[in-house]
Short mmCIF file of C-alpha atoms in Angstrom, two decimals:
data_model
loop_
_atom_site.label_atom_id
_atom_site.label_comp_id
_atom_site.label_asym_id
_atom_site.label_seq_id
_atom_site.Cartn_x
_atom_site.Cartn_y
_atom_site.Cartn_z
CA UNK A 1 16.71 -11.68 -17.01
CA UNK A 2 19.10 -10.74 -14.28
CA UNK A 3 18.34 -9.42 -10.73
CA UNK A 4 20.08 -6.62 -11.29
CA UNK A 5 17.40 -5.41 -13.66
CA UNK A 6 15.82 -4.60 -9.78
CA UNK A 7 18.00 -1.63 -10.13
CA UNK A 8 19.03 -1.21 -13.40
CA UNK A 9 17.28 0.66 -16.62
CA UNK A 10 15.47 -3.03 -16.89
CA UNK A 11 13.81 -2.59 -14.11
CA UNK A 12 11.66 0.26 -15.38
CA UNK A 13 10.62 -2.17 -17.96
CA UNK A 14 10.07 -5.00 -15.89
CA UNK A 15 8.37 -4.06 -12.91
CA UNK A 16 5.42 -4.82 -10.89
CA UNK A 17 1.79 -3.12 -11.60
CA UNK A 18 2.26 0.25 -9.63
CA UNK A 19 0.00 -0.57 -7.15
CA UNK A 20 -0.71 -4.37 -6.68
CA UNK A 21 -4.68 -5.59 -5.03
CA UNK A 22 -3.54 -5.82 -1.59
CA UNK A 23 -1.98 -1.97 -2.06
CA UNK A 24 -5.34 -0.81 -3.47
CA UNK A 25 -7.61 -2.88 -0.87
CA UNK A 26 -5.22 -1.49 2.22
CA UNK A 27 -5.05 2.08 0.96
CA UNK A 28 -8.95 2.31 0.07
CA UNK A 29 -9.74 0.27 3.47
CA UNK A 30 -7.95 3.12 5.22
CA UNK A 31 -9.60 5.79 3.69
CA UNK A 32 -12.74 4.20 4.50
CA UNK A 33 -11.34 3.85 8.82
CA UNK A 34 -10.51 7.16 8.61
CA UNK A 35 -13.45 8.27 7.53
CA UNK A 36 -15.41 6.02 9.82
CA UNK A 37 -13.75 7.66 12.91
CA UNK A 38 -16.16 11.28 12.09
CA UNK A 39 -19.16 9.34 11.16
CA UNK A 40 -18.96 7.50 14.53
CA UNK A 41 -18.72 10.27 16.25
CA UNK A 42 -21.94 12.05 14.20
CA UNK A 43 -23.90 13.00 17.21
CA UNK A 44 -21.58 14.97 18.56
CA UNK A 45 -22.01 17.59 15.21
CA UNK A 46 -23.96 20.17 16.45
CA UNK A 47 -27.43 20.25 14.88
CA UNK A 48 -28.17 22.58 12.32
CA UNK A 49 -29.35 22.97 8.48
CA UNK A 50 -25.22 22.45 7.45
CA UNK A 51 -24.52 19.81 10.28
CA UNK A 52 -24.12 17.36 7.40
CA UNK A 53 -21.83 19.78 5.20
CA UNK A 54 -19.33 20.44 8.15
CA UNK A 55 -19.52 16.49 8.96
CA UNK A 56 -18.32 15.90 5.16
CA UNK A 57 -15.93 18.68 5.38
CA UNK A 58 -14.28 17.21 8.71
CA UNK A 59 -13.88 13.47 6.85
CA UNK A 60 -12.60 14.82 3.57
CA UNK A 61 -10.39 17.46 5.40
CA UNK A 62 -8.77 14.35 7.35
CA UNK A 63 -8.45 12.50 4.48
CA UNK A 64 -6.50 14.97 2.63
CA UNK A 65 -4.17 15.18 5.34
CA UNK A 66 -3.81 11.71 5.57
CA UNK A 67 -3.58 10.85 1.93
CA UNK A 68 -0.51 12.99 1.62
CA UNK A 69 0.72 11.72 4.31
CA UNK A 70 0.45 7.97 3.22
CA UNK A 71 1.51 9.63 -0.20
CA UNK A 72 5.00 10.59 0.95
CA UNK A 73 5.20 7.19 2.91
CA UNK A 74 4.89 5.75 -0.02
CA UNK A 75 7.57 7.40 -1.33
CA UNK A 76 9.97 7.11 1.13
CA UNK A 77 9.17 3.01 1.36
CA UNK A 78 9.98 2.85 -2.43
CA UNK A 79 13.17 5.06 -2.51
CA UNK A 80 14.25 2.74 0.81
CA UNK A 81 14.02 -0.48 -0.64
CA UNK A 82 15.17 0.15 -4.17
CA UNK A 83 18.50 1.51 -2.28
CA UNK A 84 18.67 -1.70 0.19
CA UNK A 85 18.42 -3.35 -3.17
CA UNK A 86 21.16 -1.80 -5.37
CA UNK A 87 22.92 -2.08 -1.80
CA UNK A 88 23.10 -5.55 -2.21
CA UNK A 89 24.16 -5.67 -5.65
CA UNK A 90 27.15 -3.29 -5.11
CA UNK A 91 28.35 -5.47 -2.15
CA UNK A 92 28.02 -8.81 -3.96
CA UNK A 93 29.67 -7.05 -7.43
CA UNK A 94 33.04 -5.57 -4.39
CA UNK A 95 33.20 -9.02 -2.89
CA UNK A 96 36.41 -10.98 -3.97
CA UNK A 97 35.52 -13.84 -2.35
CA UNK A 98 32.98 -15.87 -4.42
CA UNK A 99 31.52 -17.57 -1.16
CA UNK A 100 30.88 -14.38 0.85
CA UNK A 101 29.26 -12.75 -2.20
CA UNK A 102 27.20 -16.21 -2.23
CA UNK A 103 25.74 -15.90 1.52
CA UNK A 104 25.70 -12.38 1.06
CA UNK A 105 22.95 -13.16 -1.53
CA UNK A 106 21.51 -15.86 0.70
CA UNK A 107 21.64 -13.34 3.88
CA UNK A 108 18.99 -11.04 1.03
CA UNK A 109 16.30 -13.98 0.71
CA UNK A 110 13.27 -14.11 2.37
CA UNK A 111 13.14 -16.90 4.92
CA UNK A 112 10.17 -18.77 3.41
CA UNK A 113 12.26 -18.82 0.47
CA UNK A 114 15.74 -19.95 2.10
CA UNK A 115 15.22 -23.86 1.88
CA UNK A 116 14.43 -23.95 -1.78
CA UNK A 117 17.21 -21.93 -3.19
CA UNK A 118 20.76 -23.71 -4.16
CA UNK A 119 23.95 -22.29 -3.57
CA UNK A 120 24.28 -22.38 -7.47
CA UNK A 121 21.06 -20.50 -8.05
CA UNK A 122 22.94 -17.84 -6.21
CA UNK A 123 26.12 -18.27 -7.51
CA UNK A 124 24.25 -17.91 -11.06
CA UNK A 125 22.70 -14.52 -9.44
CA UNK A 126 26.24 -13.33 -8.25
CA UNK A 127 27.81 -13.88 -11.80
CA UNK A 128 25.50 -12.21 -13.83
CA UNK A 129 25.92 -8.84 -11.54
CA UNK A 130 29.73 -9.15 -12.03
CA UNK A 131 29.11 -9.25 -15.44
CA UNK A 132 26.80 -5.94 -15.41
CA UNK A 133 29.03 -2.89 -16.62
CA UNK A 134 27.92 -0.35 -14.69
CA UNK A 135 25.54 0.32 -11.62
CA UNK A 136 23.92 3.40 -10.38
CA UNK A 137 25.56 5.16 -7.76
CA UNK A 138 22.17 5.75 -5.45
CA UNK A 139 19.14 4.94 -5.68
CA UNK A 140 16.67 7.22 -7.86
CA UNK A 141 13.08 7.63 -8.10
CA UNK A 142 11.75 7.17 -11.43
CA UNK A 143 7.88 8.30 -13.05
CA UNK A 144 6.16 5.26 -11.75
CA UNK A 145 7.06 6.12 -8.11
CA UNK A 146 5.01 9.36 -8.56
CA UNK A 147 1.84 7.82 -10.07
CA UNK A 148 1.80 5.05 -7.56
CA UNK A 149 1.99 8.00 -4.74
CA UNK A 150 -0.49 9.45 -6.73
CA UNK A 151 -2.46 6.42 -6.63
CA UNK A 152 -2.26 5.65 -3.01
CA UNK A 153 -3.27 9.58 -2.18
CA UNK A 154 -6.54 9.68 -3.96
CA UNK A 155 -7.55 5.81 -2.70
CA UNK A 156 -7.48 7.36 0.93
CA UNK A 157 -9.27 10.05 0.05
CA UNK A 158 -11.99 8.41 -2.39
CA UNK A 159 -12.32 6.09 0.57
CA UNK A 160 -14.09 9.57 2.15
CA UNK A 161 -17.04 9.69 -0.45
CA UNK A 162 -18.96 6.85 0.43
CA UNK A 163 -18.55 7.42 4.06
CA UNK A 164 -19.95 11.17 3.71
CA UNK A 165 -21.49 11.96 0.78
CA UNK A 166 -24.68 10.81 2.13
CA UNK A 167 -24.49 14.10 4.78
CA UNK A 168 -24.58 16.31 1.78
CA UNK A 169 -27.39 14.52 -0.29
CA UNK A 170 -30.13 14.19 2.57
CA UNK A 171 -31.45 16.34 5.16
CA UNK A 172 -31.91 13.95 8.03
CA UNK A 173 -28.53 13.15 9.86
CA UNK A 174 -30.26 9.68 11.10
CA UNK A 175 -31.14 8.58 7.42
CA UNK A 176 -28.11 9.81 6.52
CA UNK A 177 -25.81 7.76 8.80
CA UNK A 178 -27.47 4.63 7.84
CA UNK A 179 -27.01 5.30 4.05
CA UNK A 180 -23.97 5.79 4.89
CA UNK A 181 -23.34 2.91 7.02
CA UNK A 182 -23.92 0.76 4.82
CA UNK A 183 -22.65 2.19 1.57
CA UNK A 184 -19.55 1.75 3.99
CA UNK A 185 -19.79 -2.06 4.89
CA UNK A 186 -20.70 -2.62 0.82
CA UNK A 187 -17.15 -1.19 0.32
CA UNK A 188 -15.51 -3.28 3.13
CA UNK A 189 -16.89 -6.68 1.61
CA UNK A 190 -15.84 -5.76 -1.66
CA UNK A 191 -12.14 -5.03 -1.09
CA UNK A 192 -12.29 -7.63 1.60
CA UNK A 193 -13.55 -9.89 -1.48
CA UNK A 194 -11.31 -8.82 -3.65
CA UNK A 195 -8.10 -9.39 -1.52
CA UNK A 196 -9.77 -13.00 -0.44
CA UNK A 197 -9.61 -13.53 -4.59
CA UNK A 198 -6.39 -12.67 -4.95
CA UNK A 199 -4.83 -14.40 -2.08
CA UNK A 200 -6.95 -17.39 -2.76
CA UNK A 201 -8.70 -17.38 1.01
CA UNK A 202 -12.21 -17.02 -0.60
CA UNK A 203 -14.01 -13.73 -1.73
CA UNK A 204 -17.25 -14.23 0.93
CA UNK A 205 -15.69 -15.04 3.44
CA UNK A 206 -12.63 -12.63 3.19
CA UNK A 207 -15.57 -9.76 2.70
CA UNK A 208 -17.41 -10.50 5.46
CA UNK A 209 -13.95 -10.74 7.68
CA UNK A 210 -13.33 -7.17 6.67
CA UNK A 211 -16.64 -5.68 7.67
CA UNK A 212 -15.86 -7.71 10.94
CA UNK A 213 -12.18 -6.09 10.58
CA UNK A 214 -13.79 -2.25 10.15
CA UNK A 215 -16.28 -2.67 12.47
CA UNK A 216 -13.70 -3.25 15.29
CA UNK A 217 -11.61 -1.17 14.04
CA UNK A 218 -13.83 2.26 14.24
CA UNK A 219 -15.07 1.57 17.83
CA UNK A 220 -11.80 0.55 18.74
CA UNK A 221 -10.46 3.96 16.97
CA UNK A 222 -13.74 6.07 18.34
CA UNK A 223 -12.72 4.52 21.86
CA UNK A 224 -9.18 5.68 22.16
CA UNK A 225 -10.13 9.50 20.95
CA UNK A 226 -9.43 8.77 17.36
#
């Protein structure tokens, strides 16, 4: 299949899982910081019978900002790199000179990747866009780029839930906190476990590195007035 299915109608057909594990373990781990910043801060609530309402009110209610936020960041990262993209192929399908399109191509690669690609890998890139009809004029969204934002809005604010649903289910704000505590540090080793699968770093010890991770994190968040 050509690259230029990376910009093309092919590409809609052909392209990654909407949201890959190290999207959904970043995006819920987030969730789960921001969160983590009001529960920290718990004894400064005042006390009272809905002390642990307003405390779940104040997470979710940052959440919701911040998963919209993150939503249209998403958005803007997509729409930004599928244009840098059909960039690229535009310039390489204008160039006259063969060469230039070549290191044009080469200029695109990542460097880990430089060393192991031939100047006739490229040249067999740079070919099969000249030979593409037609290419859009700008860069589009299409219906995946919504569901993905979609996606990456409710993992920030899902990452809320076990932070503070514990404030709404039990009376005492110190049983509470630790319920909720830990509920929190079971989610950290599980994403953290899940992203040490999937990059092959080991699912223990990539959980327990996360709780290490989140743990710094909040006081270090709590610290600076976060």
């Amino acid at each position: 299949m050509s690259t230029i299915t990376s910009v093309g109608h092919a590409e809609h057909e052909q392209r990654e899982p909407i949201l890959n594990t190290v999207d959904r373990v970043c995006e819920l781990c987030f969730g789960l910081f921001m969160a983590l910043t009001f529960v920290g801060a718990v004894k400064a609530v005042t006390a009272g019978e809905d002390a642990g309402y307003k405390m779940f009110l104040a997470a979710l209610g940052c959440n919701l900002a911040w998963g919209l936020a993150d939503a249209v960041m998403y958005l803007v990262r997509t729409l930004a790199d599928r244009g840098q993209r059909l960039n690229l192929a535009l310039t390489v399908r204008r160039e006259g000179d063969q060469a230039a399109a070549v290191r044009a191509l080469r200029d695109a690669l990542p460097q880990a990747l430089e060393p192991f690609v031939e100047d006739a890998d490229l040249e067999r890139i740079r070919a099969r866009l000249a030979a593409v009809p037609t290419l859009p004029v700008r860069a589009n969204f299409v219906r995946d780029d919504f569901v993905g934002a979609l996606g990456v809005f409710l993992l920030v604010v899902l990452g809320t839930f076990p932070v503070a649903v514990p404030f709404l289910v039990l009376n005492d704000l110190t049983t509470a906190l630790i319920a909720s505590r830990i509920l929190t540090l079971a989610m950290l080793f599980t994403a953290g476990f899940a992203l040490g699968r999937y990059t092959g770093a080991g699912g223990i010890k990539a959980g327990f590195a996360m709780i290490a991770l989140g743990v710094f994190l909040t006081i270090a968040i709590i610290a600076l007035g976060g």
